[in-house]
Coordinates of C-alpha atoms in Angstrom, one line a residue:
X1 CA 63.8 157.8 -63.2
X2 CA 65.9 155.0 -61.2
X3 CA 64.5 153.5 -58.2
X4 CA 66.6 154.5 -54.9
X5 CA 67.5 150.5 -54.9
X6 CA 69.1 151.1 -58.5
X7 CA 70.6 154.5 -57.9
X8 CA 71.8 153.2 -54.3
X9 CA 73.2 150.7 -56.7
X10 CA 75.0 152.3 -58.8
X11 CA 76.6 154.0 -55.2
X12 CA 77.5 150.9 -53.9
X13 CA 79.8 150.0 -57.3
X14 CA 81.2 153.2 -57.7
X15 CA 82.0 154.5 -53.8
X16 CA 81.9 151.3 -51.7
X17 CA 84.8 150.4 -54.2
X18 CA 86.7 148.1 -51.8
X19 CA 89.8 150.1 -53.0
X20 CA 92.7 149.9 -50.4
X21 CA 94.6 152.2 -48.5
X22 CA 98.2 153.6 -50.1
X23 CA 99.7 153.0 -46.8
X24 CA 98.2 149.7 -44.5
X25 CA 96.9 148.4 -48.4
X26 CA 94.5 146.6 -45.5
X27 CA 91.6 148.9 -44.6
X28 CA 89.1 150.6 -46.9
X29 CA 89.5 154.4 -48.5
X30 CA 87.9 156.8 -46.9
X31 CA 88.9 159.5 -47.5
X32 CA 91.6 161.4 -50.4
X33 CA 94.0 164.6 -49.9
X34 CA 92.6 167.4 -51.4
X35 CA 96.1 168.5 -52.2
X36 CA 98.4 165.8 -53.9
X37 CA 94.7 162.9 -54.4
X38 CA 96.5 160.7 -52.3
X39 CA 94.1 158.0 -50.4
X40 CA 93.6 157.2 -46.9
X41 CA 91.7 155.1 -44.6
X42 CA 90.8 156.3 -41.1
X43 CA 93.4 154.8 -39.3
X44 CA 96.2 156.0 -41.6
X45 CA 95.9 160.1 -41.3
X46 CA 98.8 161.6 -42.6
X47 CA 100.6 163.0 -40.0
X48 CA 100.6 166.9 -40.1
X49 CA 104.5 167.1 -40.8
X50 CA 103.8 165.4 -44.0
X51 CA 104.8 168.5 -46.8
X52 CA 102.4 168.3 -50.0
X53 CA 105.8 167.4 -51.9
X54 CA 106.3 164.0 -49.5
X55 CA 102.5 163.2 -50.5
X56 CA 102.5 163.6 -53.6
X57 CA 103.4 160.1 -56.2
X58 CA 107.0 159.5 -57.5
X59 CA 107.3 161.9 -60.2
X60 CA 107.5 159.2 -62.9
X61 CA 106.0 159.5 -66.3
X62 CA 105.1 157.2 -69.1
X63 CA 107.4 158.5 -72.1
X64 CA 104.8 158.3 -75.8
X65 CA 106.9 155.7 -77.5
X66 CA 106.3 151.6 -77.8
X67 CA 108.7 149.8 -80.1
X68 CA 107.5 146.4 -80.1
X69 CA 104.3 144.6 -79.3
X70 CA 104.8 142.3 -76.5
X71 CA 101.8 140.6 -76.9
X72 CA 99.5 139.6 -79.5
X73 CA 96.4 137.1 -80.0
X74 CA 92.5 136.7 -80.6
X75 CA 90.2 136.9 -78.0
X76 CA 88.1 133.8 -77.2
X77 CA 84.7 135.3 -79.1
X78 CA 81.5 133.2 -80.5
X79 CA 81.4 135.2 -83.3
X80 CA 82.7 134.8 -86.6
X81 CA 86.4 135.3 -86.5
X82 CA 87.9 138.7 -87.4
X83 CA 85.2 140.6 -85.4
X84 CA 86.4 144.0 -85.2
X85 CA 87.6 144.7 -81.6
X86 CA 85.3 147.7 -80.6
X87 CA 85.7 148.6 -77.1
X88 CA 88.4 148.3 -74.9
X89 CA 88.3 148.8 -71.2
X90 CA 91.5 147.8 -68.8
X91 CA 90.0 146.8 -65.6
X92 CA 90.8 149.6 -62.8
X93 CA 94.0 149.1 -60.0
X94 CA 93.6 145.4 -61.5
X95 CA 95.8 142.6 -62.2
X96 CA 96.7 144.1 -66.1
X97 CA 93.0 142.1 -67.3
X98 CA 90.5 143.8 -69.6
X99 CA 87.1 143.0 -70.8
X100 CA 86.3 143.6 -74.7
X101 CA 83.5 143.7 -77.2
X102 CA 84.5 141.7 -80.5
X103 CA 81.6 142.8 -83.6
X104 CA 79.1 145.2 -84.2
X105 CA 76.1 143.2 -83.0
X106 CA 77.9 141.1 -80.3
X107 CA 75.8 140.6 -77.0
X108 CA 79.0 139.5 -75.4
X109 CA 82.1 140.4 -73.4
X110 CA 84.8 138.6 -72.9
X111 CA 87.7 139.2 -70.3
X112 CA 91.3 138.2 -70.9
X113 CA 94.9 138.5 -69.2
X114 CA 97.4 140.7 -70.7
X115 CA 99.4 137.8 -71.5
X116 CA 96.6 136.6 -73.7
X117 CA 94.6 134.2 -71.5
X118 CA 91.1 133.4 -71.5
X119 CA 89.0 134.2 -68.3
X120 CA 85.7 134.8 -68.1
X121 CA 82.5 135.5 -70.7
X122 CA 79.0 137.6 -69.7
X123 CA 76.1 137.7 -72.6
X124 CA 73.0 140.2 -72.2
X125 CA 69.9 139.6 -74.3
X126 CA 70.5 142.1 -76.7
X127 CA 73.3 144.1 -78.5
X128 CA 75.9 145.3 -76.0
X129 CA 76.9 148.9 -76.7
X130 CA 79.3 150.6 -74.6
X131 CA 80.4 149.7 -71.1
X132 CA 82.9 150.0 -67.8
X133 CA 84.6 148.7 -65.5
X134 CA 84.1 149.9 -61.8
X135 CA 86.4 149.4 -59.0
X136 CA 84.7 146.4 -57.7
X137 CA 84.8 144.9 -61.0
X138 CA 81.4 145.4 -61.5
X139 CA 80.0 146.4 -65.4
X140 CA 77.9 148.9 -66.4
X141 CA 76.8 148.6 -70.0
X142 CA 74.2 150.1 -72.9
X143 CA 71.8 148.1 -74.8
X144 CA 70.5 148.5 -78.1
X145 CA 66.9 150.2 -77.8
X146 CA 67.2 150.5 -74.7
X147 CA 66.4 153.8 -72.6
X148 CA 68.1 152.4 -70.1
X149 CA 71.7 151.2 -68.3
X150 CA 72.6 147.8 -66.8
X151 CA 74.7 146.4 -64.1
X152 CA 76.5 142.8 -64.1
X153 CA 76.9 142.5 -60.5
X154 CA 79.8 140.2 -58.9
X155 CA 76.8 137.5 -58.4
X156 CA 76.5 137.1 -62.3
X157 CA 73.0 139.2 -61.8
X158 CA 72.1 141.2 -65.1
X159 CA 70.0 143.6 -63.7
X160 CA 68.4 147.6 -64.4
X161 CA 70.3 150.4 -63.1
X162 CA 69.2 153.5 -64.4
X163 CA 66.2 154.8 -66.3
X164 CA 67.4 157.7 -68.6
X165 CA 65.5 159.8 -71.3
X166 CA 67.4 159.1 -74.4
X167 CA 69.2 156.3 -75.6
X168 CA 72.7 155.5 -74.5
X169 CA 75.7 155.0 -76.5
X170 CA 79.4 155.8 -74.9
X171 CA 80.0 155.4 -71.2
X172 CA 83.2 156.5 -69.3
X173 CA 83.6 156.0 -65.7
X174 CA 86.2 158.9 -64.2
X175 CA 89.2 158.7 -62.2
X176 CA 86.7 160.4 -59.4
X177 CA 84.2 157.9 -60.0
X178 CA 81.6 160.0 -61.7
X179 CA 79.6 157.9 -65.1
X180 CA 80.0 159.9 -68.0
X181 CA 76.9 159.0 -70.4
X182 CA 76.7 160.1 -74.0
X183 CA 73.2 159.6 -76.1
X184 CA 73.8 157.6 -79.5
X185 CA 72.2 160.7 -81.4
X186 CA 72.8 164.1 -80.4
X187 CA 69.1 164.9 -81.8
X188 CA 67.7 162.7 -79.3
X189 CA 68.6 165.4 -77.0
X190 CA 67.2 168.8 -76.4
X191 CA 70.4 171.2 -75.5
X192 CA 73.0 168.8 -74.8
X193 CA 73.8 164.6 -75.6
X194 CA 76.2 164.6 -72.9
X195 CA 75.2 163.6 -68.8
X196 CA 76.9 163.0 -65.5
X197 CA 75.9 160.6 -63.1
X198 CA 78.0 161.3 -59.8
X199 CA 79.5 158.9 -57.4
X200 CA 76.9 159.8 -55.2
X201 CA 74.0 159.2 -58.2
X202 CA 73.1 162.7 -58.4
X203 CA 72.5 163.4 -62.5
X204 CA 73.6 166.3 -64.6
X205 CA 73.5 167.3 -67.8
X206 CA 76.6 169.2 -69.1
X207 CA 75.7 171.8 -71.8
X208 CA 78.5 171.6 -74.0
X209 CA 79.0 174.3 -76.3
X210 CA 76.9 174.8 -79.3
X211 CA 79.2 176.2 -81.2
X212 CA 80.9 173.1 -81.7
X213 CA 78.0 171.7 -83.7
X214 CA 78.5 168.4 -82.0
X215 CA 77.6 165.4 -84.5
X216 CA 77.5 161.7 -82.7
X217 CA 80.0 160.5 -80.4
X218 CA 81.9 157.2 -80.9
X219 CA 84.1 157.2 -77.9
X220 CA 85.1 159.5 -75.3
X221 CA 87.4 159.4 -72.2
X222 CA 89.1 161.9 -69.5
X223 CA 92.2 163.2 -69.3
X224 CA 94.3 163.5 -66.5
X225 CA 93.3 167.7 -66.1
X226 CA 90.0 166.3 -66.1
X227 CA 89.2 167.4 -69.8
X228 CA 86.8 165.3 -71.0
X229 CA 87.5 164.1 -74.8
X230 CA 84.8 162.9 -77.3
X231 CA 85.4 161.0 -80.5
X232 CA 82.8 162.6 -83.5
X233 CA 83.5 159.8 -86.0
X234 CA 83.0 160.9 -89.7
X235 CA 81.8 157.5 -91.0
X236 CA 85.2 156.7 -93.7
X237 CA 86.1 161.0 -94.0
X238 CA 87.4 163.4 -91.7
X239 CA 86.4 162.9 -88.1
X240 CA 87.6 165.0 -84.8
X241 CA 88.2 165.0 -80.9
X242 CA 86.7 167.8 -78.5
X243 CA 88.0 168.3 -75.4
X244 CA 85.7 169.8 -73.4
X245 CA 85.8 171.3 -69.9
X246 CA 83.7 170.3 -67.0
X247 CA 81.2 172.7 -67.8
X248 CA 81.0 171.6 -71.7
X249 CA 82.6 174.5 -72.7
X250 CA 85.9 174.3 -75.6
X251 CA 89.3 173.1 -74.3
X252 CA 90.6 172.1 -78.2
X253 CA 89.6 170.2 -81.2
X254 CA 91.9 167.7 -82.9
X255 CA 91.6 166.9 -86.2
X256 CA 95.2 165.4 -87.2
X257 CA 98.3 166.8 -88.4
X258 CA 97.0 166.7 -92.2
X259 CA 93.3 167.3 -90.9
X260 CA 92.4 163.9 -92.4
X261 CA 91.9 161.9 -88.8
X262 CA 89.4 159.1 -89.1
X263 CA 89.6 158.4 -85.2
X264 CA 87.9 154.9 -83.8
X265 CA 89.1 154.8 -80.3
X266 CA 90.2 157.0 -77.3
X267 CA 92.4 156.7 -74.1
X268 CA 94.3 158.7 -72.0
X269 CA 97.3 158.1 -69.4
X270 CA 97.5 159.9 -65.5
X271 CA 100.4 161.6 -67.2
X272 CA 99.0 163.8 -69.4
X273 CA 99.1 162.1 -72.9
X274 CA 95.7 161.1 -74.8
X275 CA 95.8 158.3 -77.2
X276 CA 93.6 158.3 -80.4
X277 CA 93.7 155.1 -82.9
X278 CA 93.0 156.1 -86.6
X279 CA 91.9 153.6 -88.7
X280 CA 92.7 155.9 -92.1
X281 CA 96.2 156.1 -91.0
X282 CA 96.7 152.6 -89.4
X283 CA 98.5 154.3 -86.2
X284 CA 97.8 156.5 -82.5
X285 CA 98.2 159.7 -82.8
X286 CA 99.6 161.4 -79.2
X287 CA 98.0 164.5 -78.2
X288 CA 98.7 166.6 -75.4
X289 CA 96.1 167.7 -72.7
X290 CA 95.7 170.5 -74.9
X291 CA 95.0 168.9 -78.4
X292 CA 98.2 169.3 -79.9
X293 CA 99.7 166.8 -81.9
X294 CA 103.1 165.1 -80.1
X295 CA 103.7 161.6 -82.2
X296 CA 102.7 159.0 -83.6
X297 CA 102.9 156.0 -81.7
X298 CA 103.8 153.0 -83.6
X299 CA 106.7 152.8 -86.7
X300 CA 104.9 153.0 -90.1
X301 CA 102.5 149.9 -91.2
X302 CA 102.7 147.9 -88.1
X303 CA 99.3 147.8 -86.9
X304 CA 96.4 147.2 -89.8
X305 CA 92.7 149.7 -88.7
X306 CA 93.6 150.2 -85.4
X307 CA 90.2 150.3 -83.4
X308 CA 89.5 149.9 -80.2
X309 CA 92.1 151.4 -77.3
X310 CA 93.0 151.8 -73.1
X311 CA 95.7 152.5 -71.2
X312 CA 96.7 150.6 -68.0
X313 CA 98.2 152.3 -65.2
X314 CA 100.8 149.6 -65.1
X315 CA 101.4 151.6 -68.4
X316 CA 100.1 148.8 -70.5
X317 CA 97.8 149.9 -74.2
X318 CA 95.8 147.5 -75.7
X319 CA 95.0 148.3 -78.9
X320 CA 92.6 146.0 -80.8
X321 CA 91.6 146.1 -84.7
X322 CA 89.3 145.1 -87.7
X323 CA 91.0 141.7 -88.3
X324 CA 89.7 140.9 -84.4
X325 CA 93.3 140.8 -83.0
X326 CA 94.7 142.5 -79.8
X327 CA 97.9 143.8 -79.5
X328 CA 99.4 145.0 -76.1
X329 CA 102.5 147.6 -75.7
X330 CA 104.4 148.8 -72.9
X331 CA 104.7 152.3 -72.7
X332 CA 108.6 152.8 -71.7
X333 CA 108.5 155.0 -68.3
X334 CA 111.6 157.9 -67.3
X335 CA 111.9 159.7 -64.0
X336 CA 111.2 163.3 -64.5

């Protein structure tokens, strides 16, 4: 298990997040309405007055439709070019950057602006799996062979965060801060491939239901009811998402209009809307918190093996693909 220096840690990037309050935007968060998930600091109580309805966010939604690309270019990789884009992940209340992994084997990641710009590079010493983004811009990656996860702190340290029992494969950190951590086989693991390390670095395992008959996970993220939504990629035939609830029991399972998905990547909006790419169909299918199919995303042929996928809450998707190209989309937004 993790030293309490690593677990603390992991604490430190996850609840000491330097986020800001709604209200001031000067003082730290310390606390959030149970309510409406508003934020506060300590000085900035909500007065008593204050309805649940005047709390609550601007009821505005992102609408599932994105005509036109408004930006599109390579990221800065050392690998060969065309490097499939393989993970995705749109740093949190940011400035609209993300970090990516370019290739299979790449021990890299490479951060650039939405508007295409270079910023910033990190390389481990072995293949990079799967990894996040926390609030203080902190990552948390998986290695190859290694029973372990890793944190690149803001001093450029590479260091050991968390000893685990199995290998890890796909990471997603929550809206609440909690790491979800998926092993790359599910017959590594006895019961259930699937773990939760809290904000507070308390571990769980959630039993998800074995009547699923889980095969390996490729992706996975968490909608805005808190389902939590695994991709089980079936190599170049049928694949599926699960949406499972907290407790790993079934919420739905996806498996395309036609049932022929072949899903690579997963993301999903605060406004109910989960976005799947499928390489076999070259789009994003839109789903609905409760796995039914709403749209495709994108007009017919104009995106080539869509892979790798987030969603900003500017309401920016990145969507990256096997020719090593990333194409960003704004999501068009309607008061409801």
């Amino acid at each position: 298990m993790a030293s309490e220096d690593t677990d603390d840690q992991f604490a430190e990037a996850c609840s000491s997040s330097g986020l800001l309050c709604i209200h001031c935007n000067e003082d730290e968060v310390k606390w959030a309405c149970n309510d409406c998930s508003r934020e506060f600091c300590d000085r900035r109580y909500p007065p008593s007055e204050l309805s649940v309805n005047e709390a609550r966010p601007p009821r505005v939604k992102f609408k599932p439709l994105s005509r036109v690309v408004f930006r599109n270019f390579k990221p800065k990789t050392s690998l060969v070019e065309n490097s499939t884009v393989q993970h995705i992940r749109i740093v949190p209340r940011g400035n609209g950057d993300a970090w990516l992994k370019c290739g299979a084997i790449s021990e890299e990641l490479v951060s650039h602006a939405a508007e295409g710009n270079y910023l910033q590079r990190i390389r481990a010493d072995s293949v990079i799996q799967d990894f996040v983004v926390t609030l203080k811009r902190e990552i948390i990656f998986s290695k190859i062979h290694s029973k372990a996860l890793w944190i690149h702190t803001n001093k450029g340290q590479i260091k050991p965060m968390l000893q685990l029992e199995f290998f890890p494969n796909c990471l997603h950190l929550t809206a609440g801060n909690d790491l979800l951590i998926c092993a790359l086989s599910t017959q590594q693991c006895r019961g259930s491939p699937l773990s939760k390390l809290s904000r507070s670095s308390q571990k769980s395992v959630i039993q998800v239901d074995q009547g699923l008959n889980l095969g390996d996970v490729y992706d996975m993220s968490q909608s805005a009811n808190d389902t939590i939504c695994l991709v089980e990629k079936g190599g170049w035939g049928p694949g599926r998402v699960v949406g499972l609830d907290q407790d790993g029991g079934r919420v739905f399972e996806y498996r395309g209009p036609s049932g022929s998905l072949n899903p690579s990547g997963i993301a999903c909006d605060g406004f109910g809307f989960i976005y799947v790419s499928d390489c076999g169909c070259h789009n994003v299918h839109v789903i609905t918190q409760t796995g039914k199919f709403h749209s495709f995303l994108l007009p017919l042929d104009s995106v080539l093996l869509p892979e790798a996928i987030d969603v900003g809450e500017d309401g920016d998707l990145w969507l990256g693909n096997g020719n090593g190209e990333i194409k960003v989309y704004k999501l068009e937004t309607e008061a409801s």
